[in-house]
Each structure stands twice: as structure tokens, then as C-alpha cells.
PDB file of C-alpha atoms in Angstrom:
ATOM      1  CA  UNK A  24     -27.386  23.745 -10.532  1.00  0.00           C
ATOM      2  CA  UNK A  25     -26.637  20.882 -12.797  1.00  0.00           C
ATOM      3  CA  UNK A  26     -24.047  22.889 -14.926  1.00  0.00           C
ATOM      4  CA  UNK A  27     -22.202  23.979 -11.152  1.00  0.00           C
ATOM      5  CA  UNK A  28     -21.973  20.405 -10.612  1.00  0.00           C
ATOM      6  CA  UNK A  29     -20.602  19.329 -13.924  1.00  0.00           C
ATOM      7  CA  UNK A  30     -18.216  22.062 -13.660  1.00  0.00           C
ATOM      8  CA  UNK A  31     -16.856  20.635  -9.825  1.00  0.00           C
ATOM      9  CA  UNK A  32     -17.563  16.873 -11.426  1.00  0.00           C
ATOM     10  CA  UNK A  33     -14.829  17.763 -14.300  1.00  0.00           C
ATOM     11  CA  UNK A  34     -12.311  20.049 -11.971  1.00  0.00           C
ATOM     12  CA  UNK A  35     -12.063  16.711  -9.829  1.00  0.00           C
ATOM     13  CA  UNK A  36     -11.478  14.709 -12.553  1.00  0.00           C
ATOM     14  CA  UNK A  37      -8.903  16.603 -14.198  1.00  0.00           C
ATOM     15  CA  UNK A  38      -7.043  16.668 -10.582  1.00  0.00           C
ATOM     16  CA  UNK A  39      -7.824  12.826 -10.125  1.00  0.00           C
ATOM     17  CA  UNK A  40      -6.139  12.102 -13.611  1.00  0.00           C
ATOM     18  CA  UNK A  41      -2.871  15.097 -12.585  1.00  0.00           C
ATOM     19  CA  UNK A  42      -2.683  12.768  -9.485  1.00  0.00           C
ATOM     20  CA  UNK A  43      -2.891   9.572 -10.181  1.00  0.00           C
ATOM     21  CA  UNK A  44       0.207   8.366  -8.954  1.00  0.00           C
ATOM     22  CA  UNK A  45      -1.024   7.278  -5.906  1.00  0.00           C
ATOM     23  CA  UNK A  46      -4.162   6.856  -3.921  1.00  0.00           C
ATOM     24  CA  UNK A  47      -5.580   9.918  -1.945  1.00  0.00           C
ATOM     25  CA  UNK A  48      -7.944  10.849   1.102  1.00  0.00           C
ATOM     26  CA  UNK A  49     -10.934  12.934   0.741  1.00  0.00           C
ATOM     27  CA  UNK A  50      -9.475  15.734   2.854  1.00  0.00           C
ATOM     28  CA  UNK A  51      -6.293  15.398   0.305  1.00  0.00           C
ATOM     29  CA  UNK A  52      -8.523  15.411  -2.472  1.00  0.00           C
ATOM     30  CA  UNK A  53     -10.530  18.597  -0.704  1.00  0.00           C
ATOM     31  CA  UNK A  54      -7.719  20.597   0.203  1.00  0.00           C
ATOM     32  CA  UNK A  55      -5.785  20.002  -3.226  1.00  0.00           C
ATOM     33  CA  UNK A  56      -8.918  21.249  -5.479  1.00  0.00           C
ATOM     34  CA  UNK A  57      -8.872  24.414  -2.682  1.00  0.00           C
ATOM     35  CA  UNK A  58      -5.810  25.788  -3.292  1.00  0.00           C
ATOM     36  CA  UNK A  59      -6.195  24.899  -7.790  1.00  0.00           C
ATOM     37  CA  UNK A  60      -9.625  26.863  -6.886  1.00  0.00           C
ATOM     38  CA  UNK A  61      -8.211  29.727  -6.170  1.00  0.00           C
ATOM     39  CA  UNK A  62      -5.431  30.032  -9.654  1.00  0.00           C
ATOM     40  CA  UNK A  63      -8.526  28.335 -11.565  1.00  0.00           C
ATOM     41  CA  UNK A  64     -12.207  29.828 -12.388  1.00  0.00           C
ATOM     42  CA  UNK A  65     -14.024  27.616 -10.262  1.00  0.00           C
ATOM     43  CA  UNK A  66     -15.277  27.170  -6.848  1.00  0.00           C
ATOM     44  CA  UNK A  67     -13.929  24.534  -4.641  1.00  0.00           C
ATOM     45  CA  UNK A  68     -16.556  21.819  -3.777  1.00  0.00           C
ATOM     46  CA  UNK A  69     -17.145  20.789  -0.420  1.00  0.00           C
ATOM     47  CA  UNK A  70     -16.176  17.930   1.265  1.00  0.00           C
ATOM     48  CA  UNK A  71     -19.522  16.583   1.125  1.00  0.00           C
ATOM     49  CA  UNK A  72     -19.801  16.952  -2.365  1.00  0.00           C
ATOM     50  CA  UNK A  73     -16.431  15.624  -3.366  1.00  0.00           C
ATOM     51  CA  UNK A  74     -17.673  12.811  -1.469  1.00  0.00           C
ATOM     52  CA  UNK A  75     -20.806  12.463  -3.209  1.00  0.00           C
ATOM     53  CA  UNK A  76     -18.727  12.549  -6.573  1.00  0.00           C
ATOM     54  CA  UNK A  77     -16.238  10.107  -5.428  1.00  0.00           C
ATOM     55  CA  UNK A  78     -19.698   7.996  -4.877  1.00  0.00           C
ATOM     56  CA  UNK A  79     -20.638   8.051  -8.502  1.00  0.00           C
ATOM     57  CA  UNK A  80     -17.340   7.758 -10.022  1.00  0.00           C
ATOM     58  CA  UNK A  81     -16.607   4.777  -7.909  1.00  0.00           C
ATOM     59  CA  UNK A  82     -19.770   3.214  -9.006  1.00  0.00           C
ATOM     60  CA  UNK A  83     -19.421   4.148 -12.582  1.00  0.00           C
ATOM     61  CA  UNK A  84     -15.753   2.149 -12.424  1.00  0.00           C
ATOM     62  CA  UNK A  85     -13.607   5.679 -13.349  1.00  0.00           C
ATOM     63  CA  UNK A  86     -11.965   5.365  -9.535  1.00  0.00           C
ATOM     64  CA  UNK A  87     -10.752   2.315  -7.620  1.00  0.00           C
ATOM     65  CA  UNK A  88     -11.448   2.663  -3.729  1.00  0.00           C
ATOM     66  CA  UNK A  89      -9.192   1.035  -1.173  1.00  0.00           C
ATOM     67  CA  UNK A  90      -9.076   0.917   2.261  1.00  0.00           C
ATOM     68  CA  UNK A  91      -6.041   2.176   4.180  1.00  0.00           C
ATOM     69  CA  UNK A  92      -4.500  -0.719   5.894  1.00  0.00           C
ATOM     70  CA  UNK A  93      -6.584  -1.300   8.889  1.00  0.00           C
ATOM     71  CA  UNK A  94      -8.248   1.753   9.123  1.00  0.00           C
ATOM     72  CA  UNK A  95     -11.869   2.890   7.882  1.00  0.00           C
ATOM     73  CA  UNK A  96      -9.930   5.733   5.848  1.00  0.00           C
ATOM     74  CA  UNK A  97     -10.568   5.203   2.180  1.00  0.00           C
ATOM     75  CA  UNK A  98      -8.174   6.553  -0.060  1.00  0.00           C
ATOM     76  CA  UNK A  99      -9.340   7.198  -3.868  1.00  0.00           C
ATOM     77  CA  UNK A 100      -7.361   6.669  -7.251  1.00  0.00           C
ATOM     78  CA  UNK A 101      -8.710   7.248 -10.483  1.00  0.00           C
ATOM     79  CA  UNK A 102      -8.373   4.309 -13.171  1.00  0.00           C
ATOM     80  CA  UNK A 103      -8.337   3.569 -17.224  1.00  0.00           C
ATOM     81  CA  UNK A 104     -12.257   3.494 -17.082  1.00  0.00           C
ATOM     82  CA  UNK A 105     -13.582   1.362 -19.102  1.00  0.00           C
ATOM     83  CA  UNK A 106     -10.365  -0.738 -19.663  1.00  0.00           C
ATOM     84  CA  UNK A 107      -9.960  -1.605 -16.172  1.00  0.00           C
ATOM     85  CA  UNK A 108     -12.494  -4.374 -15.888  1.00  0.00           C
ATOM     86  CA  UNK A 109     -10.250  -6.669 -18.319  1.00  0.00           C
ATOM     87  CA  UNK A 110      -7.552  -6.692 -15.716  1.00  0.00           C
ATOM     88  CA  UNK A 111      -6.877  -6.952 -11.955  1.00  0.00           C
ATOM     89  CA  UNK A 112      -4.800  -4.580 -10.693  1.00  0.00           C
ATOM     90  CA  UNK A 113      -1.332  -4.577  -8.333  1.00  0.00           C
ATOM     91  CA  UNK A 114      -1.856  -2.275  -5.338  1.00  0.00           C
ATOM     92  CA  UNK A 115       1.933  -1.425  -3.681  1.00  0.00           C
ATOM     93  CA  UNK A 116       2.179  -1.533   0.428  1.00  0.00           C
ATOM     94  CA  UNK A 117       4.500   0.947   0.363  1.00  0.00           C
ATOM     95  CA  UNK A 118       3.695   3.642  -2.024  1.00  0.00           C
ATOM     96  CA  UNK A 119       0.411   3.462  -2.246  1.00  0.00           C
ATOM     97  CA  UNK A 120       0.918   3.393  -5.804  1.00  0.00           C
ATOM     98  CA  UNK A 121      -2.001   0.996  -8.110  1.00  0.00           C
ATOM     99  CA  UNK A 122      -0.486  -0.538 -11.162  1.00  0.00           C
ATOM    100  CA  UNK A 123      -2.514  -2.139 -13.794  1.00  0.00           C
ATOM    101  CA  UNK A 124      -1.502  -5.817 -14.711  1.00  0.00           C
ATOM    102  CA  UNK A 125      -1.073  -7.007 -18.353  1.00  0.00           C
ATOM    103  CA  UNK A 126      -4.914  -8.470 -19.964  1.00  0.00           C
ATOM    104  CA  UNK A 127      -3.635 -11.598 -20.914  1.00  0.00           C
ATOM    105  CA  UNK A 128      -1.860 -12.707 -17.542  1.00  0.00           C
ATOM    106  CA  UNK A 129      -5.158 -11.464 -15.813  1.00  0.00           C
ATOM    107  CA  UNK A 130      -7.252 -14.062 -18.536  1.00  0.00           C
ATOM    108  CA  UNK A 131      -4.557 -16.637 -17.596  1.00  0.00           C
ATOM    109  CA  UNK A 132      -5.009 -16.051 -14.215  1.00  0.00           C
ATOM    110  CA  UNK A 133      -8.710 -16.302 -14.237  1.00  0.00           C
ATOM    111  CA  UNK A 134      -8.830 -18.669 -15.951  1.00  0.00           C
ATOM    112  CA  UNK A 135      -7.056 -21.207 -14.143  1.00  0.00           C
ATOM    113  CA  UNK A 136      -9.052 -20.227 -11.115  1.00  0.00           C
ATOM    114  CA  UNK A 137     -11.954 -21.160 -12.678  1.00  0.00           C
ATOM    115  CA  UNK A 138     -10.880 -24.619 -14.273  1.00  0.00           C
ATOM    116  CA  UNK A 139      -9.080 -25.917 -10.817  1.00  0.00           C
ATOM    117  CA  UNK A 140     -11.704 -24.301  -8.044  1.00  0.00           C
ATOM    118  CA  UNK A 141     -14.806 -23.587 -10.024  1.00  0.00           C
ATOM    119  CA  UNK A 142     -14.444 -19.856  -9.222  1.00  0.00           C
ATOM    120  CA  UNK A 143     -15.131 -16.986 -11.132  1.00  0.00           C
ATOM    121  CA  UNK A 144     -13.191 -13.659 -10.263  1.00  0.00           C
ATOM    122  CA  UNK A 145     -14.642 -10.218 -10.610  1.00  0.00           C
ATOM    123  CA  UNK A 146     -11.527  -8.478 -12.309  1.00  0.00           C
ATOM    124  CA  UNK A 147     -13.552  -4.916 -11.206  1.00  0.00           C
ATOM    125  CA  UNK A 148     -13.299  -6.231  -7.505  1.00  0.00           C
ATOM    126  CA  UNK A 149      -9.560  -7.740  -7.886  1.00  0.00           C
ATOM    127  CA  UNK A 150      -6.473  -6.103  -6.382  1.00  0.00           C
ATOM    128  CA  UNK A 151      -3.461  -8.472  -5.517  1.00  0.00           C
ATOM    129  CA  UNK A 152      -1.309  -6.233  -2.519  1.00  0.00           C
ATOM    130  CA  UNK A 153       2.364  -6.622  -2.137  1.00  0.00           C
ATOM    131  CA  UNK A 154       5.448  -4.236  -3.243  1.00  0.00           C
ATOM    132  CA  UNK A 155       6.304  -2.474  -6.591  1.00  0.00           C
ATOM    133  CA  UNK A 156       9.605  -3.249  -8.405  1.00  0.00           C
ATOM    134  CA  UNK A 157      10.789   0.536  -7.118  1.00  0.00           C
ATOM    135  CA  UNK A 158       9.749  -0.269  -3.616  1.00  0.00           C
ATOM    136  CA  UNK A 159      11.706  -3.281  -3.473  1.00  0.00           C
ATOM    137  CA  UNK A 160      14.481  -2.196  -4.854  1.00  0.00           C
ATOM    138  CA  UNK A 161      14.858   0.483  -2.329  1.00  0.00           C
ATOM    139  CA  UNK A 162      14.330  -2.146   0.604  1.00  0.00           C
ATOM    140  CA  UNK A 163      17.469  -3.631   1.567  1.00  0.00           C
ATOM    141  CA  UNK A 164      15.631  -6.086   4.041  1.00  0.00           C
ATOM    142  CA  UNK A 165      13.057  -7.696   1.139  1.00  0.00           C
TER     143      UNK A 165
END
């Protein structure tokens, strides 16, 4: 059993990291690894297993989970791993897309946080929201 689930554990990896230009919904993430299943040598996992997955690779810091705008829909996106908790990260309204912001503004920014207010930011935890540079470009009313 163990090697079935490293085997689904890796297959949604691999389509996590060939998708990581924006976040996606469980049933995206289900229905995607269906139809690689059937070109590939592996079985599609369910939905409660992808879900279960998700679970651990959220908690082990290898995928960010947001919330869709109001909704309880969560939407996954895989991240840099072990490099992501040096930096906060730049979600986009509009696309959906999650950038990563450069180390030493993220330092700067903590940092000055924590001298004026007395506050210490989690940089796992962090995501500032707004619009990409492509997004607003395409937005004549911004």
C-alpha cells in the first residue's frame, strides 16, 4: 500500500510543479491527474486521497493554500519548498497567479514591522493580494 501511495504522492507532484502557474481546485486537480492517468502507468487517485495529499503537502510547506475570494473553495499551488519561508509571497486578484517576492525586501519588510509595532510576521503565513504587472497592464481602468 505504501509504494501505491508514493506512486499517486509523486504523479501529483509532478502535475502540481507542470501547473504551477496558477492556483487550482481539488476537482481541477482530480480531473487533470484522470485524464494524465490514462496516457501514464498509474492509477488516478481519488478525490479523497488527493485531498489527503494536499493535507500533508500543505503542512510540510511544498503547497500554499488560499481561499477563493469569499468562498470556502480552496484552491492549491505548489511552492519553492523549502525556500519559501524566507519570503512572503504576492498573490494576483485576477489571475490567480502566486509570485514569490525578492528575500531581502521581505527581511526589510519584516523588519520594519517589528522595530515600529513590535510584531513579528510569519513569512510561511504571509501573502500580500493585489494585481500582477501583466494584469494591470491589460486593465485599462487601474
Amino acid at each position: 500500500m505504501a509504494s501505491y501511495d508514493s506512486i499517486q504522492k509523486k504523479a501529483l507532484i509532478d502535475y502540481m510543479r507542470r501547473h504551477d502557474e496558477r492556483p487550482l481546485t481539488i476537482d481541477e486537480i482530480v480531473t487533470g491527474l484522470t485524464a494524465e492517468a490514462q496516457t501514464g502507468n498509474y492509477i488516478a487517485p481519488g478525490k479523497s486521497t488527493v485531498y489527503r495529499l494536499m493535507t500533508k503537502l500543505v503542512e510540510g510547506g511544498s503547497v500554499k493554500r488560499f481561499v477563493r475570494g469569499n468562498s470556502r473553495q480552496f484552491l492549491y499551488q505548489i511552492t519553492d519548498g523549502d525556500k519559501c519561508h524566507l519570503h512572503f509571497h504576492l498573490k494576483c486578484d485576477v489571475c490567480g497567479r502566486l509570485y514569490h517576492m525578492d528575500e531581502e525586501i521581505s527581511r526589510s519588510i519584516a523588519e520594519i514591522i517589528g522595530q515600529k509595532n513590535g510584531f513579528t510576521i510569519d513569512r510561511d503565513e504571509t501573502t500580500f493580494y493585489g494585481r500582477c504587472r501583466a494584469c494591470k497592464k491589460s486593465d485599462v481602468n487601474v
